[in-house]
Coordinates of N, CA, C and O in Angstrom, one line a residue:
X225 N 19.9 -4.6 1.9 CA 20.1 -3.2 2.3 C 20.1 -3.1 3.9 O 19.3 -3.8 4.6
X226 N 20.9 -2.4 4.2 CA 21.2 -2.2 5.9 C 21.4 -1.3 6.5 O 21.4 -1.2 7.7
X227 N 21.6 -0.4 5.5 CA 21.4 0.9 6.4 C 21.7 2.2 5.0 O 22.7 3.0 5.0
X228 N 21.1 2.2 4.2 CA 20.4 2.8 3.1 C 21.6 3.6 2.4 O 21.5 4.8 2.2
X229 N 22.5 3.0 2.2 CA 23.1 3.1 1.0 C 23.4 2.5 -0.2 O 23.7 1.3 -0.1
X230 N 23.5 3.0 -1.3 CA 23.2 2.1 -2.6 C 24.1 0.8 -2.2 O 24.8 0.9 -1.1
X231 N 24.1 -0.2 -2.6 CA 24.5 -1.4 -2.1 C 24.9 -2.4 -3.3 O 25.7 -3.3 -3.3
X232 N 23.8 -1.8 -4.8 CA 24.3 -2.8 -6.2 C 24.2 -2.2 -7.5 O 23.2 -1.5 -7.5
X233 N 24.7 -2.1 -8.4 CA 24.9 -1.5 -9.8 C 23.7 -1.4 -10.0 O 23.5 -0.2 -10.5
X234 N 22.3 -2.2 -9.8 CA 20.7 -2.1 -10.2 C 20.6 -0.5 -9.7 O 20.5 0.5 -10.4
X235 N 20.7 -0.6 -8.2 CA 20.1 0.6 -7.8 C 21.0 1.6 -7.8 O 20.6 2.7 -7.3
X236 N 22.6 1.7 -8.5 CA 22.6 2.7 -8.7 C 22.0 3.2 -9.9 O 21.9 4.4 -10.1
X237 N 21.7 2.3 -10.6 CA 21.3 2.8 -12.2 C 19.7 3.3 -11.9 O 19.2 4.2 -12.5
X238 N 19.1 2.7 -11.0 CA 17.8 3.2 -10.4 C 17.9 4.6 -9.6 O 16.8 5.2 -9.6
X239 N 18.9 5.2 -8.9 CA 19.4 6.1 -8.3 C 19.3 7.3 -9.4 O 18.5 8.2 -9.5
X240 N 20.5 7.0 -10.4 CA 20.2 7.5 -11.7 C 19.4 7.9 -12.3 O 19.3 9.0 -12.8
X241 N 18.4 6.8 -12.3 CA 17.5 7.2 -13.6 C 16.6 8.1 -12.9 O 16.6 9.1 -13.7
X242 N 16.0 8.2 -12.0 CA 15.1 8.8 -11.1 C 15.9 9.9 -10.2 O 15.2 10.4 -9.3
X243 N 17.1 10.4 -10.3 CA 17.5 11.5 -9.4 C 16.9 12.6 -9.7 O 16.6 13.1 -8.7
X244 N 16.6 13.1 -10.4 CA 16.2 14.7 -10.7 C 14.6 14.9 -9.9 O 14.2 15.8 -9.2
X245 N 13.8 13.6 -10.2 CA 12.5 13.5 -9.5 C 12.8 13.5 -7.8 O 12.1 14.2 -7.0
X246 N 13.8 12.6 -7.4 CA 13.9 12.2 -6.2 C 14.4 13.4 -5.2 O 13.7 13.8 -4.3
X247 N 15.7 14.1 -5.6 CA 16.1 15.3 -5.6 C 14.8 16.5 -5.3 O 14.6 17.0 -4.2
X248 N 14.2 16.5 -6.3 CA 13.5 18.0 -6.2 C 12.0 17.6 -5.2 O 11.2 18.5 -4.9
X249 N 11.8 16.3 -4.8 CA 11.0 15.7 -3.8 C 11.6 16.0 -2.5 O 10.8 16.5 -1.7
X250 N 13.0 15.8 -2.0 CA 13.6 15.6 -1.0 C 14.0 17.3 -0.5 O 14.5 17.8 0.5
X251 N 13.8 17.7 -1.7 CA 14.4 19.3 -1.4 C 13.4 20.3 -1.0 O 13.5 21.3 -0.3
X252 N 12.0 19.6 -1.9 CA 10.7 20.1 -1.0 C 10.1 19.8 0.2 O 9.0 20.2 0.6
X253 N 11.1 18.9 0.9 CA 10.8 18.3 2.1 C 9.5 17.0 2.3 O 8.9 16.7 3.3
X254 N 9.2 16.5 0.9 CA 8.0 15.8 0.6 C 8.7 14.5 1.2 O 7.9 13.9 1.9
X255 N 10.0 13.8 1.1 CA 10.3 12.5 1.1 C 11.7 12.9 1.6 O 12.4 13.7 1.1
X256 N 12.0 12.0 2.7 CA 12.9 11.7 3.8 C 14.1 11.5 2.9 O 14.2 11.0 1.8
X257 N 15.0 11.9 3.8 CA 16.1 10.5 2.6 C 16.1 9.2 3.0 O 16.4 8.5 2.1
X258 N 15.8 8.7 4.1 CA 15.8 7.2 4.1 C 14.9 6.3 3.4 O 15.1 5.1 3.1
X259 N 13.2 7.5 3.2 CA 12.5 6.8 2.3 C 13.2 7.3 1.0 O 12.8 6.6 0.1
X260 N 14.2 8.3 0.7 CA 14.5 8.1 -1.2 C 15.2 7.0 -1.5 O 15.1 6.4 -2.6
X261 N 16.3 6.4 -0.4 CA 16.7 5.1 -0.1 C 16.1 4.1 -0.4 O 16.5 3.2 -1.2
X262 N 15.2 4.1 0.3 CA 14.6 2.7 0.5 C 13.6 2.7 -1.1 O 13.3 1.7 -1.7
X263 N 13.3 3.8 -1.5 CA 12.3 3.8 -2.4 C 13.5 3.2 -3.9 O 13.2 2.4 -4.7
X264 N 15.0 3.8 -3.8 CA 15.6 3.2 -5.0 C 15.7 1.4 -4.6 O 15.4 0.6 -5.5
X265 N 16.0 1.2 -3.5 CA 16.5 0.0 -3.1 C 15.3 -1.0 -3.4 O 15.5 -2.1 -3.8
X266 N 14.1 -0.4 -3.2 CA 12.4 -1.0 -3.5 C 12.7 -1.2 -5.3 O 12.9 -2.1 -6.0
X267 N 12.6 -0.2 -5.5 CA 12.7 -0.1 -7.3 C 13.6 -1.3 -7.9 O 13.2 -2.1 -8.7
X268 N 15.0 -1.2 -7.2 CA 16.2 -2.1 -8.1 C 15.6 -3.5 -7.6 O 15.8 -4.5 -8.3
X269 N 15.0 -3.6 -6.3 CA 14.3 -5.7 -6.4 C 13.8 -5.5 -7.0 O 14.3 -6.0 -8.0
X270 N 12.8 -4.9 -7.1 CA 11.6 -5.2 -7.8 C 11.5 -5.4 -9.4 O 10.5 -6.0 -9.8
X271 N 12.8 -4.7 -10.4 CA 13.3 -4.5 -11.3 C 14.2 -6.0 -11.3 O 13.9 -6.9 -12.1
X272 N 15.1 -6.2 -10.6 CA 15.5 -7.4 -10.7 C 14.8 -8.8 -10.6 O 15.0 -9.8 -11.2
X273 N 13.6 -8.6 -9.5 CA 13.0 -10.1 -9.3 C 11.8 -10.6 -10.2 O 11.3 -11.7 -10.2
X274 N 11.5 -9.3 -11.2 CA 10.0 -9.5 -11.7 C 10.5 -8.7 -13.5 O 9.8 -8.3 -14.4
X275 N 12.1 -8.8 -13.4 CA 12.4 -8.7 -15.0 C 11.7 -7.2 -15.5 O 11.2 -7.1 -16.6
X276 N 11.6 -6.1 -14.7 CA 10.8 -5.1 -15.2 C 12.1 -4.2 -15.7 O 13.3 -4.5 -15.3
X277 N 11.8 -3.1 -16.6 CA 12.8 -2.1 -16.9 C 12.1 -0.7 -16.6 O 11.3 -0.2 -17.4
X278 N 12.6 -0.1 -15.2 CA 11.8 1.0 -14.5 C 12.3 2.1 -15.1 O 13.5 2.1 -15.1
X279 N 11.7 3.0 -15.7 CA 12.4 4.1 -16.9 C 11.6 5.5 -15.9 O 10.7 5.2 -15.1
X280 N 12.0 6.5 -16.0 CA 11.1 8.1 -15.8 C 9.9 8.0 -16.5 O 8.8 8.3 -15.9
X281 N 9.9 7.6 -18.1 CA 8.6 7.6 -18.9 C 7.3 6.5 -18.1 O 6.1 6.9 -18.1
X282 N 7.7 5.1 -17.6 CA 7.1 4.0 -17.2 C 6.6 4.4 -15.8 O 5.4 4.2 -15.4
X283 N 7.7 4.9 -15.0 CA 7.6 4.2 -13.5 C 7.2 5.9 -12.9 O 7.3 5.7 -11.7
X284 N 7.0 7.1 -13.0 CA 7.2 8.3 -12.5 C 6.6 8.3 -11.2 O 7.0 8.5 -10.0
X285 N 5.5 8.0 -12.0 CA 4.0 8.1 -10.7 C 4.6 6.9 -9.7 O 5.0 7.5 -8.7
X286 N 4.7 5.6 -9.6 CA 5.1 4.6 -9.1 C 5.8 5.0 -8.4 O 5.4 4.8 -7.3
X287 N 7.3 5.8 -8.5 CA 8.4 6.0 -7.6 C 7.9 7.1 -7.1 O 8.6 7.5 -6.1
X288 N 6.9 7.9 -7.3 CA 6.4 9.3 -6.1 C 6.1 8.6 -5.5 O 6.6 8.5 -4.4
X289 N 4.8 7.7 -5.8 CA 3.9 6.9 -4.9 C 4.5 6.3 -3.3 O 4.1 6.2 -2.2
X290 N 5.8 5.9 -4.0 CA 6.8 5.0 -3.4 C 7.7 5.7 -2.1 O 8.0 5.3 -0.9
X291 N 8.1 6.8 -2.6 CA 8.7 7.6 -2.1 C 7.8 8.5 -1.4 O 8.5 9.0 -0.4
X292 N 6.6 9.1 -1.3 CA 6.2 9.8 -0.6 C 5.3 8.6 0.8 O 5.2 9.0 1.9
X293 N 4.9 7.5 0.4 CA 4.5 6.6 1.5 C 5.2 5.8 2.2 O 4.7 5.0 3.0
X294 N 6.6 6.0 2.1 CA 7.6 5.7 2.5 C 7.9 6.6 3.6 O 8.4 6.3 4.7
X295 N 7.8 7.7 3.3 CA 8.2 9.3 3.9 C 6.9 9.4 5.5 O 7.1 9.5 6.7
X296 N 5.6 9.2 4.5 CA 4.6 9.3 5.6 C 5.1 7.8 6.9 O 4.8 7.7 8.1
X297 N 5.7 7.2 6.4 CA 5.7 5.6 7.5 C 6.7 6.3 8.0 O 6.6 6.3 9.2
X298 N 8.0 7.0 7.6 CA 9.3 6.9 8.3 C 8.8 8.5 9.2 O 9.4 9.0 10.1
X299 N 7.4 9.0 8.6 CA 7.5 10.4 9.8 C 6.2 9.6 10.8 O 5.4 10.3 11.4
X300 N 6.3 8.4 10.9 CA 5.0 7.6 11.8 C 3.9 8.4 11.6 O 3.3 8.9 12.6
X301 N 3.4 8.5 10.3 CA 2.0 9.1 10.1 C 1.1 7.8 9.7 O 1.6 6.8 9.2
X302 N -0.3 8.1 9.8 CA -0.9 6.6 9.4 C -0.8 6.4 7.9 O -0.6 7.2 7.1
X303 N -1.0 5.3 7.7 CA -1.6 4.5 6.3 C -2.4 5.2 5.6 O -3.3 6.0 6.1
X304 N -2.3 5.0 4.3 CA -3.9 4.9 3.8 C -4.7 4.0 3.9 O -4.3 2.9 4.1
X305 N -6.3 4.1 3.9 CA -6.9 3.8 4.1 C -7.3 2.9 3.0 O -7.4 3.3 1.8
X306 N -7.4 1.4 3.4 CA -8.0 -0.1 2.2 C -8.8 0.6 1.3 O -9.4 1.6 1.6
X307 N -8.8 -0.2 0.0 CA -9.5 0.6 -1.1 C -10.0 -1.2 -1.7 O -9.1 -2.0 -2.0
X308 N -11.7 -1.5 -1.7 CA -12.0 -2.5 -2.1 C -11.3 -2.4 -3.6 O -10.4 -3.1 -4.0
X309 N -12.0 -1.3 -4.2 CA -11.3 -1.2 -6.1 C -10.0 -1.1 -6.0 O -9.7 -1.4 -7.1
X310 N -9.2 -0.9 -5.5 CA -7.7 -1.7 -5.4 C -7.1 -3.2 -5.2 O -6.3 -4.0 -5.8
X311 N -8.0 -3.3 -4.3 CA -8.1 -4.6 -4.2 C -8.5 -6.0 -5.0 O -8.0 -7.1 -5.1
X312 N -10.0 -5.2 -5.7 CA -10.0 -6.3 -6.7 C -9.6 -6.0 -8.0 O -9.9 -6.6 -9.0
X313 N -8.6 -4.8 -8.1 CA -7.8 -4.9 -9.1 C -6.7 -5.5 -9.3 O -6.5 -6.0 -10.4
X314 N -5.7 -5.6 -8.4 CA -4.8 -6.8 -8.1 C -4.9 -8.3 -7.2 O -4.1 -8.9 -6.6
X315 N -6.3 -8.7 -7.4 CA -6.6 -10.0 -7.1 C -6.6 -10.6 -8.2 O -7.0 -10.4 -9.3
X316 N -5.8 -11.8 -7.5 CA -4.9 -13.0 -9.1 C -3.2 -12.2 -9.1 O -2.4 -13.0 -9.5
X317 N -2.8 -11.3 -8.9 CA -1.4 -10.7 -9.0 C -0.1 -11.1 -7.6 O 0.7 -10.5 -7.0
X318 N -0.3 -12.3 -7.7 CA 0.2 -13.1 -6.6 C 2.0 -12.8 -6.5 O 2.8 -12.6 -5.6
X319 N 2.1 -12.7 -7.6 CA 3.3 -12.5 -8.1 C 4.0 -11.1 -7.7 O 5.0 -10.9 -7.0
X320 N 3.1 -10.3 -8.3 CA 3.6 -8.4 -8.0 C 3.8 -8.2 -6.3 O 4.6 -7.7 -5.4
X321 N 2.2 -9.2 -6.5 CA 1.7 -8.5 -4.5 C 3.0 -9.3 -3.4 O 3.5 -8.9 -2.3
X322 N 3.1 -10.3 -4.1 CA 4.6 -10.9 -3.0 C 6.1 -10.4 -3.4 O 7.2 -10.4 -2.9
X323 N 5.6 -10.0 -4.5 CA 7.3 -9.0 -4.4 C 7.1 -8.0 -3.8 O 7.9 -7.8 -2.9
X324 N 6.1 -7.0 -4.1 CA 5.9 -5.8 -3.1 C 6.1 -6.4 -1.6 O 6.9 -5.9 -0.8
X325 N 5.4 -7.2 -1.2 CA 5.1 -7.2 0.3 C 6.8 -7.9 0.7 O 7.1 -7.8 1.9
X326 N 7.6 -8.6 -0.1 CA 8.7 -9.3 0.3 C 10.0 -8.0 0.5 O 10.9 -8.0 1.4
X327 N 9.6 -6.7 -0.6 CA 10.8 -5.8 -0.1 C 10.3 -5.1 0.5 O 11.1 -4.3 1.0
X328 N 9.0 -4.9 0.9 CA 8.3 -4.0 2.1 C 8.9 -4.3 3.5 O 9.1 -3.4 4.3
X329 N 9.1 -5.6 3.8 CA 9.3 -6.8 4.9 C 10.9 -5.9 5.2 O 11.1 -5.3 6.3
X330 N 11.7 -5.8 4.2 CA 12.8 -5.6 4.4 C 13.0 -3.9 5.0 O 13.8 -3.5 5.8
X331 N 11.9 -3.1 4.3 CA 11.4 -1.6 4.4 C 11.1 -1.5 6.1 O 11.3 -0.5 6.8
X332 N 10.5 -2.5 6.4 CA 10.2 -2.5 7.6 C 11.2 -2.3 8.6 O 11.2 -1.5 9.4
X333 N 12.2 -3.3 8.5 CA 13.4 -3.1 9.4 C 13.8 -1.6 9.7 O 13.8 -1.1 10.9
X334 N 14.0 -1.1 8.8 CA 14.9 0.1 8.5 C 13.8 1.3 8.8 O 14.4 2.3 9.4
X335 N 12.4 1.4 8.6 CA 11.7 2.2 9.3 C 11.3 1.8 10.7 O 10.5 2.6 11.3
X336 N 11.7 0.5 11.3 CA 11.4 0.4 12.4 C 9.9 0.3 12.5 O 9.6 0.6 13.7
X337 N 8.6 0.0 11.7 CA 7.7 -0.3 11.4 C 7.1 -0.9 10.6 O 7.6 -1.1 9.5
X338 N 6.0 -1.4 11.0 CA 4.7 -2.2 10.3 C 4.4 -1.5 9.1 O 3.9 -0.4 9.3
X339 N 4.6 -2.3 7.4 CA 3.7 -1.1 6.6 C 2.4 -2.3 6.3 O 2.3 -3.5 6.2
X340 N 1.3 -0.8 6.3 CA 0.6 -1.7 6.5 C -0.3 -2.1 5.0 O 0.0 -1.4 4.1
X341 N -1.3 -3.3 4.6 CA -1.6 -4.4 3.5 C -2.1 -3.1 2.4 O -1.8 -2.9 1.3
X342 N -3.0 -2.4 3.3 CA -3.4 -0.7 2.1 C -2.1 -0.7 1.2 O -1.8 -1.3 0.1
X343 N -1.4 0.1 1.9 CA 0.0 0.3 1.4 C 0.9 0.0 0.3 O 1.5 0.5 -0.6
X344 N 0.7 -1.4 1.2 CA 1.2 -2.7 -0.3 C 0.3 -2.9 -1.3 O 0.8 -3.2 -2.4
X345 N -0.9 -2.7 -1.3 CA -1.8 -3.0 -2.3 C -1.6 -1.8 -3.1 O -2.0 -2.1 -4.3
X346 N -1.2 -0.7 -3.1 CA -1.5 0.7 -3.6 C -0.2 0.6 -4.6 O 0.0 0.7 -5.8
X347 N 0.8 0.2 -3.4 CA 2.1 0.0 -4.7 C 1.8 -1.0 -6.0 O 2.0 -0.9 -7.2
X348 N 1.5 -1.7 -5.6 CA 1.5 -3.0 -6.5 C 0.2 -2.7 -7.3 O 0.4 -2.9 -8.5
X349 N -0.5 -2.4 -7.1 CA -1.7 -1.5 -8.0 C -0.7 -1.0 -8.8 O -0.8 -1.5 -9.9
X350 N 0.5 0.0 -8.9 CA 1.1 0.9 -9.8 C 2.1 0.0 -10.7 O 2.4 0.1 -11.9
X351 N 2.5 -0.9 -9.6 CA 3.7 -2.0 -10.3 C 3.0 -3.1 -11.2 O 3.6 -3.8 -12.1
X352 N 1.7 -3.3 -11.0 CA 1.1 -4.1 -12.2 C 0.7 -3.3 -13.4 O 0.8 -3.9 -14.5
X353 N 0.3 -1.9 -13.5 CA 0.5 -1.1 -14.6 C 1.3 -1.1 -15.1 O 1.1 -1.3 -16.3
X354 N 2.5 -1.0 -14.7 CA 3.9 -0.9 -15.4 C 4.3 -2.5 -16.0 O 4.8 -2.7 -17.1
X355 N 3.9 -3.5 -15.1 CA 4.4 -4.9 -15.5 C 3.6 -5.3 -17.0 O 4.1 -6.1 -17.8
X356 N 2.2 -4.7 -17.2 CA 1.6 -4.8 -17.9 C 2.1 -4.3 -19.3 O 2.4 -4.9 -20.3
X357 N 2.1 -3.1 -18.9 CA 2.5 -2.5 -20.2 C 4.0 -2.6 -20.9 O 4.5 -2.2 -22.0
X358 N 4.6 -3.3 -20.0 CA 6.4 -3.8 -20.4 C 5.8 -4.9 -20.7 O 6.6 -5.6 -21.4
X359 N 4.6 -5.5 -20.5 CA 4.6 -7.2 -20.9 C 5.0 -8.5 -20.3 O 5.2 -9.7 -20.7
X360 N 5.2 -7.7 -19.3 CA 6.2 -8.7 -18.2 C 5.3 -9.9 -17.2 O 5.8 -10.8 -16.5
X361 N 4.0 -9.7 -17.5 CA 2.6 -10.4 -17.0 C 3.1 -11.7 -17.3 O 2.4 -12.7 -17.2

């Protein structure tokens, strides 16, 4: 992704499946469009590299999450703040936590910023819920 337009059939089906949420987010002024961008473009790796199938029923919460902490980094507001119980809930999740942090890396370019380990851990907190319950563990 290089400058936040759909870019592959994943994301636009990810674009799809999630417009009506992304839409009535972006319209309440909650989430940027470059974070609703980056948040489909987040979704379709992460869907592609870890075999998940990201649905409305599965992923809701995950792609707000996604999309509104995306929104706070692209308006340079701070982080959230580390959460030990986050933490030792995806300790051993080597897998989720480096896909998250591998398309974050790329998130970074395009917000022109550092996101910071809270951040990543909070997504991937939501993306092991979902991997779990697809079975994808």
């Amino acid at each position: 992704m290089t400058d936040g337009r759909v870019t592959s059939p994943r994301t636009a089906q990810i674009a799809a499946e999630f417009a009506e949420r992304l839409d009535m987010l972006e319209e309440a002024g909650q989430v940027t469009p470059l974070a609703r961008r980056l948040t489909e473009f987040t979704v379709a790796e992460l869907a592609d590299e870890l075999d998940v199938a990201f649905t409305e029923d599965n992923a809701a919460p995950f792609v707000t999450h996604l999309a509104v902490a995306l929104t706070r980094l692209n308006r340079g507001e701070p982080g959230i703040e580390p959460s030990s119980v986050v933490d030792d809930e995806i300790r051993g999740r080597l897998r989720e936590r480096d896909a998250v942090q591998r398309v974050m890396t790329e998130c970074e370019k395009l917000l022109d910023r550092q996101i910071p380990d809270s951040e990543v851990a909070y997504m991937t907190v939501h993306l092991c819920a979902i991997a779990d319950e697809e079975g994808t563990r």
